[in-house]
Coordinates of C-alpha atoms in Angstrom, one line a residue:
Chain U
X15 CA -49.7 8.6 11.7
X16 CA -46.0 9.1 11.7
X17 CA -44.6 9.8 15.1
X18 CA -47.7 8.5 16.9
X19 CA -45.6 5.8 18.6
X20 CA -43.1 8.3 19.7
X21 CA -45.8 10.6 21.1
X22 CA -47.3 7.8 23.2
X23 CA -43.8 6.9 24.4
X24 CA -43.1 10.5 25.4
X25 CA -46.4 10.8 27.3
X26 CA -45.9 7.5 29.2
X27 CA -42.4 8.5 30.0
X28 CA -43.5 11.9 31.5
X29 CA -46.3 10.3 33.4
X30 CA -44.0 7.7 34.9
X31 CA -41.5 10.5 35.8
X32 CA -43.9 13.0 37.4
X33 CA -47.0 11.1 38.5
X34 CA -45.4 10.1 41.8
X35 CA -44.4 13.7 42.5
X36 CA -47.9 14.9 41.6
X37 CA -49.3 12.4 44.1
X38 CA -47.3 14.0 46.9
X39 CA -49.5 17.2 47.2
X40 CA -52.6 15.1 46.4
X41 CA -52.2 13.0 49.6
X42 CA -50.7 15.9 51.6
X43 CA -54.1 17.6 51.3
X44 CA -56.1 14.4 51.7
X45 CA -58.0 14.0 55.0
X46 CA -57.0 10.5 55.8
X47 CA -54.1 8.7 57.5
X48 CA -54.0 5.9 54.9
X49 CA -52.3 6.6 51.6
X50 CA -54.9 5.2 49.1
X51 CA -57.7 6.2 46.8
X52 CA -60.5 7.3 47.0
X53 CA -59.6 10.6 48.4
X54 CA -61.5 11.5 51.6
X55 CA -61.7 15.3 51.5
X56 CA -59.5 18.4 51.7
X57 CA -57.4 19.3 54.8
X58 CA -54.4 21.3 55.8
X59 CA -53.9 19.6 59.1
X60 CA -50.9 17.6 58.0
X61 CA -49.1 20.9 57.3
X62 CA -50.2 22.1 60.8
X63 CA -48.9 18.8 62.2
X64 CA -45.4 19.6 60.9
X65 CA -45.2 22.5 63.3
X66 CA -45.4 20.2 66.3
X67 CA -42.4 17.9 65.5
X68 CA -39.3 19.2 67.3
X69 CA -37.0 16.5 65.8
X70 CA -38.2 17.7 62.4
X71 CA -37.2 21.2 63.2
X72 CA -33.8 20.1 64.4
X73 CA -33.3 18.1 61.2
X74 CA -34.4 21.1 59.1
X75 CA -32.0 23.3 61.0
X76 CA -29.2 20.8 60.4
X77 CA -30.0 20.6 56.7
X78 CA -30.1 24.4 56.3
X79 CA -26.7 24.8 58.1
X80 CA -25.2 22.1 56.0
X81 CA -26.7 23.3 52.7
X82 CA -25.7 26.9 53.2
X83 CA -22.1 26.0 54.3
X84 CA -21.4 23.5 51.6
X85 CA -22.9 25.6 48.8
X86 CA -20.7 28.6 49.9
X87 CA -17.6 26.4 50.2
X88 CA -18.3 24.6 46.9
X89 CA -18.8 27.9 45.1
X90 CA -15.7 29.6 46.5
X91 CA -13.6 26.5 45.5
X92 CA -15.4 26.5 42.2
X93 CA -14.5 30.2 41.5
X94 CA -10.8 29.4 42.1
X95 CA -10.8 26.3 40.0
X96 CA -12.8 27.7 37.1
X97 CA -10.8 30.9 37.0
X98 CA -7.5 28.9 37.0
X99 CA -8.7 26.4 34.4
X100 CA -10.1 29.0 31.9
X101 CA -7.3 31.5 32.2
X102 CA -4.1 29.6 32.7
X103 CA -2.2 26.8 31.1
X104 CA -0.3 24.6 33.5
X105 CA 1.1 21.0 33.3
X106 CA -1.4 18.3 34.2
X107 CA -4.3 20.6 33.9
X108 CA -6.5 18.2 32.0
X109 CA -5.9 15.3 34.4
X110 CA -6.4 17.6 37.4
X111 CA -9.7 19.0 36.3
X112 CA -10.8 15.5 35.5
X113 CA -10.1 14.3 39.0
X114 CA -11.9 17.3 40.5
X115 CA -14.9 16.6 38.3
X116 CA -14.9 12.9 39.1
X117 CA -17.3 12.9 42.1
X118 CA -19.9 13.9 39.5
X119 CA -20.0 10.3 38.2
X120 CA -18.6 8.4 41.3
X121 CA -21.4 6.4 43.0
X122 CA -22.2 8.4 46.1
X123 CA -22.4 5.4 48.2
X124 CA -18.7 4.8 47.5
X125 CA -17.8 8.4 48.3
X126 CA -19.9 8.2 51.5
X127 CA -18.4 4.8 52.6
X128 CA -14.8 5.8 52.0
X129 CA -15.2 9.1 53.7
X130 CA -16.8 7.3 56.7
X131 CA -13.9 4.9 56.9
X132 CA -11.3 7.6 56.7
X133 CA -13.0 9.8 59.3
X134 CA -13.5 6.9 61.7
X135 CA -10.0 5.7 61.0
X136 CA -8.4 8.9 62.1
X137 CA -10.8 9.1 65.1
X138 CA -13.0 12.1 64.1
X139 CA -16.5 12.1 65.6
X140 CA -19.3 12.4 63.1
X141 CA -21.1 15.7 63.2
X142 CA -22.6 18.4 61.1
X143 CA -19.3 19.5 59.7
X144 CA -18.4 16.0 58.4
X145 CA -21.6 16.1 56.3
X146 CA -20.6 19.6 55.1
X147 CA -17.3 18.1 54.0
X148 CA -19.0 15.4 52.1
X149 CA -21.5 17.7 50.5
X150 CA -18.8 20.2 49.5
X151 CA -17.0 17.3 47.7
X152 CA -20.0 16.4 45.6
X153 CA -21.2 20.0 45.0
X154 CA -17.9 21.4 43.9
X155 CA -18.0 19.7 40.4
X156 CA -21.4 21.2 39.8
X157 CA -20.2 24.6 40.9
X158 CA -17.2 24.3 38.5
X159 CA -19.3 23.2 35.6
X160 CA -21.5 26.3 36.0
X161 CA -18.7 28.7 36.8
X162 CA -16.4 27.5 34.0
X163 CA -19.2 28.5 31.6
X164 CA -19.4 31.9 33.2
X165 CA -15.7 32.5 33.1
X166 CA -15.4 31.2 29.6
X167 CA -18.0 33.6 28.2
X168 CA -16.0 36.4 29.8
X169 CA -13.8 38.2 27.2
X170 CA -10.3 38.2 28.4
X171 CA -9.6 41.7 27.0
X172 CA -12.3 43.1 29.4
X173 CA -9.9 42.4 32.3
X174 CA -6.9 43.7 30.3
X175 CA -8.9 46.9 29.5
X176 CA -9.6 47.6 33.2
X177 CA -5.9 46.9 34.0
X178 CA -4.8 49.2 31.1
X179 CA -7.1 52.0 32.4
X180 CA -5.3 52.1 35.8
X181 CA -6.9 49.4 38.0
X182 CA -4.8 46.9 39.8
X183 CA -5.3 43.1 39.3
X184 CA -7.4 43.0 42.5
X185 CA -9.6 45.9 41.8
X186 CA -10.1 44.6 38.2
X187 CA -11.4 41.4 39.7
X188 CA -13.8 43.3 41.9
X189 CA -15.0 45.8 39.4
X190 CA -15.1 43.8 36.2
X191 CA -14.7 40.0 36.7
X192 CA -16.9 39.5 39.7
X193 CA -20.0 41.5 38.5
X194 CA -19.8 39.7 35.2
X195 CA -19.6 36.2 36.6
X196 CA -22.0 37.0 39.5
X197 CA -25.0 35.4 37.8
X198 CA -22.9 32.2 37.6
X199 CA -22.0 32.5 41.2
X200 CA -25.6 32.9 42.3
X201 CA -26.6 30.0 40.1
X202 CA -23.9 27.9 41.5
X203 CA -24.9 28.7 45.1
X204 CA -28.5 27.8 44.4
X205 CA -27.8 24.6 42.7
X206 CA -25.3 23.5 45.3
X207 CA -27.8 24.4 48.0
X208 CA -30.5 22.3 46.4
X209 CA -28.2 19.3 45.9
X210 CA -27.0 19.4 49.5
X211 CA -30.6 19.8 50.8
X212 CA -31.8 16.8 48.9
X213 CA -28.8 14.6 49.4
X214 CA -29.4 11.4 51.4
X215 CA -26.6 8.8 51.2
X216 CA -23.6 10.9 52.4
X217 CA -25.8 12.5 55.1
X218 CA -27.0 9.1 56.2
X219 CA -23.5 7.8 56.5
X220 CA -21.8 10.9 58.0
X221 CA -24.4 12.6 60.1
X222 CA -24.0 10.7 63.3
X223 CA -26.6 11.8 65.8
X224 CA -27.5 14.9 63.8
X225 CA -29.9 13.8 61.1
X226 CA -30.6 16.0 58.1
X227 CA -34.1 16.4 56.6
X228 CA -33.9 13.5 54.1
X229 CA -32.5 11.2 56.7
X230 CA -35.2 12.3 59.1
X231 CA -37.9 11.6 56.5
X232 CA -36.5 8.2 55.8
X233 CA -36.6 7.3 59.5
X234 CA -40.2 8.5 59.8
X235 CA -41.4 6.2 57.0
X236 CA -41.5 3.4 59.5
X237 CA -44.4 5.0 61.3
X238 CA -47.5 4.8 59.2
X239 CA -49.4 7.6 61.0
X240 CA -46.6 10.0 60.2
X241 CA -46.8 9.4 56.5
X242 CA -49.3 12.1 55.6
X243 CA -47.2 14.7 57.4
X244 CA -44.2 13.5 55.4
X245 CA -46.2 13.9 52.3
X246 CA -46.9 17.5 53.4
X247 CA -43.2 18.0 54.0
X248 CA -42.4 16.5 50.6
X249 CA -44.7 18.9 48.9
X250 CA -43.0 21.8 50.5
X251 CA -39.6 20.5 49.5
X252 CA -40.6 19.9 45.9
X253 CA -42.0 23.4 45.7
X254 CA -38.8 24.9 47.1
X255 CA -36.5 22.9 44.8
X256 CA -38.4 23.9 41.7
X257 CA -38.3 27.5 42.9
X258 CA -34.5 27.4 43.6
X259 CA -33.6 25.7 40.3
X260 CA -35.8 28.1 38.3
X261 CA -34.1 31.1 40.1
X262 CA -30.7 29.6 39.3
X263 CA -31.5 29.2 35.6
X264 CA -33.0 32.7 35.5
X265 CA -29.8 34.2 36.8
X266 CA -27.6 32.1 34.5
X267 CA -29.6 33.3 31.4
X268 CA -29.7 36.9 32.6
X269 CA -25.9 36.7 32.9
X270 CA -25.5 35.5 29.4
X271 CA -27.7 38.2 28.1
X272 CA -25.8 40.8 30.0
X273 CA -22.5 39.9 28.5
X274 CA -24.1 39.2 25.1
X275 CA -22.6 35.7 25.0
X276 CA -24.1 32.6 23.3
X277 CA -26.0 30.1 25.4
X278 CA -23.6 27.1 25.8
X279 CA -26.0 25.0 27.8
X280 CA -26.9 24.7 31.4
X281 CA -28.8 22.4 33.7
X282 CA -32.3 23.4 32.6
Chain H
X4 CA -6.0 57.1 -2.1
X5 CA -3.1 58.2 0.1
X6 CA -4.5 60.7 2.5
X7 CA -1.9 60.1 5.2
X8 CA -0.7 63.1 7.1
X9 CA 2.3 64.6 5.3
X10 CA 3.2 66.9 8.2
X11 CA 5.8 64.4 9.5
X12 CA 7.8 64.6 6.4
X13 CA 7.6 68.4 6.2
X14 CA 7.9 69.4 9.8
X15 CA 10.8 69.5 12.2
X16 CA 12.1 66.1 13.4
X17 CA 10.0 64.8 16.3
X18 CA 11.4 63.4 19.5
X19 CA 11.4 59.7 20.1
X20 CA 8.3 58.3 21.9
X21 CA 8.8 54.5 21.8
X22 CA 12.1 52.7 21.4
X23 CA 12.5 49.0 21.0
X24 CA 16.1 47.8 21.8
X25 CA 16.7 44.3 20.5
X26 CA 13.4 43.0 21.8
X27 CA 13.1 39.2 21.9
X28 CA 10.1 37.2 23.1
X29 CA 9.8 33.5 23.4
X30 CA 6.8 31.4 24.1
X31 CA 8.5 28.2 25.3
X32 CA 10.5 27.3 22.2
X33 CA 8.6 29.6 19.9
X34 CA 10.6 32.7 19.0
X35 CA 7.7 35.2 18.6
X36 CA 9.8 38.5 18.4
X37 CA 13.2 38.2 16.9
X38 CA 15.4 41.1 17.8
X39 CA 13.1 44.1 17.2
X40 CA 14.9 47.4 17.1
X41 CA 13.0 50.5 16.0
X42 CA 11.9 53.9 17.2
X43 CA 8.5 55.5 17.0
X44 CA 8.3 59.3 17.1
X45 CA 6.1 61.4 19.2
X46 CA 2.8 62.5 17.5
X47 CA 3.3 59.9 14.8
X48 CA 0.6 57.7 13.3
X49 CA 2.6 54.5 13.2
X50 CA 1.4 51.1 11.9
X51 CA 2.6 47.6 12.5
X52 CA 1.6 45.7 9.4
X53 CA 1.9 42.0 8.6
X54 CA 0.1 38.7 8.1
X55 CA -1.5 37.0 11.1
X56 CA 1.1 35.4 13.4
X57 CA 3.9 37.7 12.4
X58 CA 4.2 39.1 16.0
X59 CA 2.7 42.5 15.4
X60 CA 0.0 42.2 18.1
X61 CA 2.6 40.7 20.5
X62 CA 4.9 43.7 19.9
X63 CA 2.0 46.1 20.6
X64 CA 1.2 44.2 23.8
X65 CA 4.8 44.6 25.0
X66 CA 4.2 48.4 24.8
X67 CA 1.0 48.1 26.8
X68 CA 2.6 45.9 29.4
X69 CA 0.4 42.8 28.8
X70 CA 3.4 40.8 27.6
X71 CA 6.8 40.5 29.3
X72 CA 9.7 40.4 27.0
X73 CA 12.4 37.7 27.1
X74 CA 15.3 40.1 26.4
X75 CA 16.0 43.6 25.3
X76 CA 14.2 46.8 26.4
X77 CA 11.0 48.8 25.6
X78 CA 11.3 52.5 26.3
X79 CA 8.4 54.9 26.4
X80 CA 9.3 58.6 26.4
X81 CA 12.9 57.7 27.4
X82 CA 11.9 55.5 30.4
X83 CA 12.7 51.8 30.4
X84 CA 9.4 50.0 31.0
X85 CA 10.9 46.8 32.5
X86 CA 8.9 46.0 35.6
X87 CA 6.3 48.7 35.1
X88 CA 2.8 47.1 35.0
X89 CA 0.2 47.9 32.5
X90 CA -1.9 50.1 34.9
X91 CA 1.1 52.4 35.5
X92 CA 2.2 52.9 31.9
X93 CA 1.3 56.1 30.0
X94 CA -0.4 54.1 27.2
X95 CA -4.0 53.1 26.6
X96 CA -5.4 50.5 24.2
X97 CA -8.3 50.0 21.9
X98 CA -8.9 46.3 21.8
X99 CA -9.9 44.3 18.7
X100 CA -13.1 43.1 20.5
X101 CA -13.4 46.7 21.9
X102 CA -13.7 45.2 25.4
X103 CA -16.6 47.5 26.3
X104 CA -17.7 46.6 29.9
X105 CA -21.1 45.2 29.3
X106 CA -22.5 45.8 32.8
X107 CA -21.8 49.5 32.7
X108 CA -23.4 52.4 30.8
X109 CA -21.6 54.3 28.0
X110 CA -20.6 57.1 30.4
X111 CA -19.4 54.7 33.0
X112 CA -17.3 53.0 30.4
X113 CA -15.8 56.2 29.1
X114 CA -15.2 57.5 32.6
X115 CA -13.7 54.2 33.9
X116 CA -10.1 55.3 33.8
X117 CA -10.9 58.5 35.8
X118 CA -11.9 56.5 38.9
X119 CA -8.4 56.7 40.3
X120 CA -7.7 60.2 39.1
X121 CA -8.3 63.3 41.2
X122 CA -11.0 65.9 40.5
X123 CA -14.6 66.4 41.5
X124 CA -17.5 64.3 40.2
X125 CA -18.7 67.3 38.2
X126 CA -15.3 67.7 36.5
X127 CA -15.2 64.0 35.7
X128 CA -18.7 64.2 34.2
X129 CA -17.6 67.2 32.1
X130 CA -14.6 65.2 30.8
X131 CA -16.8 62.3 29.9
X132 CA -19.2 64.5 28.0
X133 CA -16.2 66.1 26.1
X134 CA -14.8 62.7 25.3
X135 CA -18.1 61.5 24.0
X136 CA -18.6 64.6 21.9
X137 CA -15.1 64.1 20.5
X138 CA -16.0 60.7 19.0
X139 CA -19.4 61.9 17.9
X140 CA -21.4 60.1 20.6
X141 CA -22.8 63.2 22.4
X142 CA -25.9 62.3 24.3
X143 CA -25.2 58.5 24.4
X144 CA -23.9 58.6 28.0
X145 CA -26.8 56.9 29.7
X146 CA -27.2 54.1 27.1
X147 CA -26.4 50.5 28.1
X148 CA -23.1 49.6 26.6
X149 CA -24.1 46.1 25.4
X150 CA -26.9 47.6 23.3
X151 CA -24.6 49.6 21.0
X152 CA -23.7 48.8 17.4
X153 CA -20.2 47.8 16.3
X154 CA -19.3 51.3 15.1
X155 CA -20.6 52.9 18.3
X156 CA -18.7 50.4 20.5
X157 CA -15.6 51.3 18.6
X158 CA -16.1 55.0 19.4
X159 CA -16.8 54.3 23.1
X160 CA -13.5 52.3 23.2
X161 CA -11.7 55.2 21.6
X162 CA -13.2 57.8 24.0
X163 CA -12.4 55.6 27.0
X164 CA -8.8 55.2 26.0
X165 CA -8.3 58.9 25.0
X166 CA -9.9 60.4 28.1
X167 CA -6.8 59.7 30.1
X168 CA -4.7 61.7 27.6
X169 CA -2.1 58.9 27.2
X170 CA 1.2 59.5 25.6
X171 CA 0.6 56.6 23.3
X172 CA -2.7 55.2 22.0
X173 CA -2.5 51.5 21.0
X174 CA -5.0 50.2 18.5
X175 CA -5.2 46.5 18.0
X176 CA -6.9 45.8 14.6
X177 CA -9.7 48.2 15.7
X178 CA -11.5 48.2 12.4
X179 CA -11.4 44.6 11.4
X180 CA -14.9 43.8 12.8
X181 CA -16.6 46.6 10.8
X182 CA -18.0 46.4 7.4
X183 CA -16.3 48.0 4.4
X184 CA -18.2 51.3 4.3
X185 CA -18.0 51.8 8.1
X186 CA -14.3 50.8 8.1
X187 CA -13.4 53.5 5.5
X188 CA -15.4 56.1 7.4
X189 CA -13.6 55.2 10.7
X190 CA -10.2 55.4 8.9
X191 CA -10.8 59.0 8.0
X192 CA -12.2 59.7 11.5
X193 CA -9.2 58.2 13.2
X194 CA -6.8 60.3 11.1
X195 CA -8.8 63.4 12.0
X196 CA -8.8 62.4 15.7
X197 CA -5.1 61.8 15.7
X198 CA -4.4 65.2 14.2
X199 CA -6.7 66.8 16.7
X200 CA -5.3 65.2 19.9
X201 CA -1.7 65.0 18.7
X202 CA -1.1 61.7 20.6
X203 CA 1.2 59.0 19.2
X204 CA -1.1 56.4 17.6
X205 CA 0.2 52.9 17.0
X206 CA -2.0 50.7 14.9
X207 CA -1.8 47.0 14.4
X208 CA -3.3 45.8 11.1
X209 CA -3.1 43.1 8.5
X210 CA -4.8 45.3 5.9
X211 CA -2.1 46.9 3.8
X212 CA -4.5 49.4 2.3
X213 CA -5.6 50.5 5.8
X214 CA -1.9 51.0 6.8
X215 CA -1.1 53.0 3.6
X216 CA -4.2 55.2 4.1
X217 CA -3.7 56.0 7.7
X218 CA 0.0 56.0 8.6
X219 CA 2.9 58.4 8.7
X220 CA 5.2 55.4 8.8
X221 CA 4.7 51.7 8.6
X222 CA 6.7 48.8 10.0
X223 CA 6.2 45.7 7.9
X224 CA 6.6 42.5 10.0
X225 CA 7.2 38.9 8.9
X226 CA 8.0 36.0 11.3
X227 CA 8.8 38.2 14.3
X228 CA 11.0 40.7 12.5
X229 CA 10.6 44.1 11.1
X230 CA 11.6 43.7 7.4
X231 CA 11.0 47.2 6.3
X232 CA 10.2 50.5 8.1
X233 CA 9.3 53.4 5.9
X234 CA 6.6 56.0 5.0
X235 CA 3.7 54.6 2.9
X236 CA 5.0 56.0 -0.4
X237 CA 8.5 54.6 0.0
X238 CA 7.1 51.3 1.1
X239 CA 4.9 51.1 -2.0
X240 CA 7.3 52.4 -4.6
X241 CA 10.6 51.1 -3.2
X242 CA 10.0 47.9 -1.3
X243 CA 13.3 46.3 -0.2
X244 CA 12.3 42.7 -0.8
X245 CA 9.9 40.7 -3.0
X246 CA 8.1 39.6 0.2
X247 CA 7.2 43.2 1.1
X248 CA 6.5 44.1 -2.5
X249 CA 4.1 41.1 -2.7
X250 CA 2.4 41.9 0.6
X251 CA 1.7 45.6 -0.2
X252 CA -0.5 46.0 -3.2
X253 CA 0.0 44.0 -6.4
X254 CA 3.5 43.7 -7.9
X255 CA 4.4 42.0 -11.2
X256 CA 7.8 40.2 -11.1
X257 CA 9.8 39.5 -14.2
X258 CA 13.1 37.6 -14.3
X259 CA 16.1 39.8 -15.0
X260 CA 19.9 39.8 -15.4
X261 CA 22.4 42.5 -14.3
X262 CA 24.6 43.5 -17.2
X263 CA 26.8 46.2 -15.8
X264 CA 26.9 48.2 -12.7
X265 CA 28.5 51.7 -12.8
X266 CA 28.4 54.5 -10.3
X267 CA 24.7 55.2 -9.5
X268 CA 23.4 53.4 -12.6
X269 CA 22.6 49.7 -13.2
X270 CA 22.1 48.2 -16.7
X271 CA 19.7 45.3 -16.7
X272 CA 18.2 42.8 -19.1
X273 CA 14.5 42.1 -18.2
X274 CA 12.6 39.2 -19.7
X275 CA 10.0 40.6 -22.1
X276 CA 11.0 44.2 -21.7
X277 CA 14.6 43.9 -22.9
X278 CA 17.5 46.1 -21.9
X279 CA 17.0 49.1 -19.5
X280 CA 19.1 51.3 -17.4
X281 CA 17.9 52.1 -13.9
X282 CA 19.1 54.3 -11.0
X283 CA 20.7 52.5 -8.0
X284 CA 17.9 53.9 -5.8
X285 CA 15.6 51.5 -7.7
X286 CA 17.4 48.6 -6.1
X287 CA 16.7 49.6 -2.4
X288 CA 17.0 46.1 -1.0
X289 CA 20.1 44.3 0.2
X290 CA 21.9 41.9 -2.1
X291 CA 20.6 38.5 -1.1
X292 CA 22.4 36.4 -3.7
X293 CA 19.1 34.8 -4.7
X294 CA 17.1 35.1 -7.9
X295 CA 17.3 38.4 -9.6
X296 CA 14.0 39.9 -10.7
X297 CA 12.4 43.2 -11.5
X298 CA 9.1 44.4 -10.1
X299 CA 6.5 46.8 -11.6
X300 CA 3.2 47.9 -10.2
X301 CA 0.0 47.4 -12.4
X302 CA -0.6 51.2 -12.7
X303 CA 2.9 51.8 -14.0
X304 CA 2.1 49.8 -17.1
X305 CA -0.3 51.2 -19.7
X306 CA -2.1 49.5 -22.6
X307 CA -1.7 51.5 -25.7
X308 CA -4.8 51.9 -28.0
X309 CA -4.5 52.4 -31.7
X310 CA -2.9 55.6 -32.6
X311 CA -1.3 56.1 -29.2
X312 CA 2.5 56.1 -28.8
X313 CA 4.5 55.3 -25.7
X314 CA 6.2 58.3 -24.1
X315 CA 9.1 56.0 -23.0
X316 CA 9.2 52.3 -24.0
X317 CA 6.7 49.8 -25.3
X318 CA 6.5 46.0 -25.6
X319 CA 3.9 43.9 -27.5
X320 CA 1.7 41.3 -25.7
X321 CA -1.6 39.5 -25.7
X322 CA -4.6 40.0 -23.4
X323 CA -5.2 36.8 -21.4
X324 CA -7.7 37.9 -18.8
X325 CA -10.0 40.8 -18.2
X326 CA -11.5 41.8 -14.8
X327 CA -13.9 44.7 -14.9
X328 CA -14.3 46.7 -11.6
X329 CA -16.4 49.6 -12.9
X330 CA -14.0 52.4 -12.4
X331 CA -11.0 50.2 -13.3
X332 CA -10.3 47.3 -15.5
X333 CA -7.5 44.8 -14.6
X334 CA -5.9 43.1 -17.6
X335 CA -3.6 40.1 -17.4
X336 CA -1.3 40.5 -20.4
X337 CA 1.3 38.0 -21.6
X338 CA 4.2 40.0 -22.9
X339 CA 6.0 38.4 -25.8
X340 CA 8.8 36.2 -24.6
X341 CA 7.5 36.1 -20.9
X342 CA 6.3 32.9 -19.2
X343 CA 3.6 34.3 -17.0
X344 CA 1.3 37.3 -17.6
X345 CA 1.6 40.7 -16.0
X346 CA -1.3 42.5 -14.4
X347 CA -2.1 46.0 -15.7
X348 CA -4.7 48.3 -14.2
X349 CA -6.4 50.8 -16.5
X350 CA -8.8 53.6 -15.5
X351 CA -12.0 53.2 -17.5
X352 CA -11.9 56.6 -19.2
X353 CA -15.0 57.6 -21.1
X354 CA -15.0 56.4 -24.7
X355 CA -12.2 53.8 -24.2
X356 CA -13.5 50.3 -24.9
X357 CA -12.7 47.3 -22.6
X358 CA -10.5 45.0 -24.5
X359 CA -11.5 41.3 -25.3
X360 CA -9.4 38.3 -24.3
X361 CA -7.0 37.4 -27.0
X362 CA -6.5 41.0 -28.3
X363 CA -3.0 41.8 -29.5
X364 CA -1.8 45.0 -27.8
X365 CA 1.2 47.1 -26.9
X366 CA 2.2 47.9 -23.3
X367 CA 3.9 51.1 -22.4
X368 CA 6.4 51.1 -19.5
X369 CA 9.1 53.2 -18.1
X370 CA 12.4 52.1 -16.7
X371 CA 12.1 54.7 -13.9
X372 CA 9.1 52.7 -12.4
X373 CA 11.0 49.4 -12.1
X374 CA 12.3 48.0 -8.8
X375 CA 15.2 45.6 -8.8
X376 CA 15.4 42.7 -6.4
X377 CA 18.7 40.9 -6.3

């Protein structure tokens, strides 16, 4: 049958991609300390165990602070950059936007290492805000990618019409521009939040004595009896990530529908 | 075809509403507006007509305040608009894309400009209802704006711009996105609306027929300049250059020579037509020193059937092409002694056969319908 080979390839590819993730909840609910088959029975005690790990709670708190701050910062910077790049022509625009988008393809370990050297070089102590700095750096290109699409699908004459009808530049932005790009802003916030929450390398290099959740998880892998609890934690994180990304995409598509624009591609 | 309001010609002279004083606009090195000087009268339906890239939209946007000018002045109702931003000018615009706010309802769109005006909520709601009724959209207020059809969006855009009772309404190719039937219907409605509200309308269009149908006066623009400003009939019958003659409708051009020029009368020799004497008003354009030619519109030439005689002059020729339009037939006829054929439009009167290609025929013409370009 034609395409049979391709079909097998596709199935194998998907199994390889998702089987490990599917195993997370399987072992999170398995009533045994050792991660191996056969399964021993159903339990929720690993989830209960999560509640009794104060260092985990601290790491979670750090991660949330970092993720919220860097997603807000990245989105605000993204709004400025996207608005400027879609509305105005200025010398060196192409090169400038390229440089801003570069962290998207730069190896994170390079970014993390160079940031660490600079910070230590000028004698700044590592703390939560240094991670926020690093995460803002890597989230901003994503924010710009999403927001540029939102600003581009916005008909320029909408803003002119509001201006023409008596609104100032500022109130036009508030009454027309902002509501119409709001789905893009929400989508940018959610995606930046997810990226920051999951990010390991920069957090590992720059966190100092304040580990984030991924760094904490990595450190716990050395203790075999903690592994089922980590599996439970992983299950929660996967569920949350999927939820966030789906919400982000929902808002992006709703925004397109609202302005009647064509779908020019997104992350999902 | 020409249903343009004739009141302008008949009535008392109207005061000036817009004045362009030597307006120039550069985009970098590109000279987009080249010394525009013109006046638009109050209550007039005025059109800026020209091919794309001629600067007509740029000129319109200088009135609205969306474009700064490089030199010169734009005056609205006697006031210099330099430094006055778009939101403080007594003009409102209907955009080519209509620019309907997609996240608002129809009523919110129409009432948008009232936000900063005084008055109670009830009074504003009443004005919105009135405006919607005026454009034939009564009862559409609560609809979502993005769900409207093209023609309805157009009406919402009109109501939204007119609700503020501007001194000038600017229309940037408002009908170009509509299909032919809808466009013709909206043309008539716009004319009716303009008479009803009495506001100065300035229309930008590249469609010469639209401009002829709707306008009191038309400014024809080429390459950043107004090349002729006149009422539709003058523009059609007495174009001042071959360029304008060619852009507006169809014009046949025949090479010509000037024989003698006396007071008020010019004797010419036209290829194919022979000698003729014309009035000096039939040479409305300036002397350019270029090629001399004579223009005649397709409907001023008539094919003579057997037994018919010309009321004025006639010239023999051969039918080279026949294009049948139902109500009309267009013939390309090569007059004897002429290099290229002339186009002739004939109404398909009952009982008159459509001629075949190759038919020998006689063409009736009149010296009074010729225009001389020199």
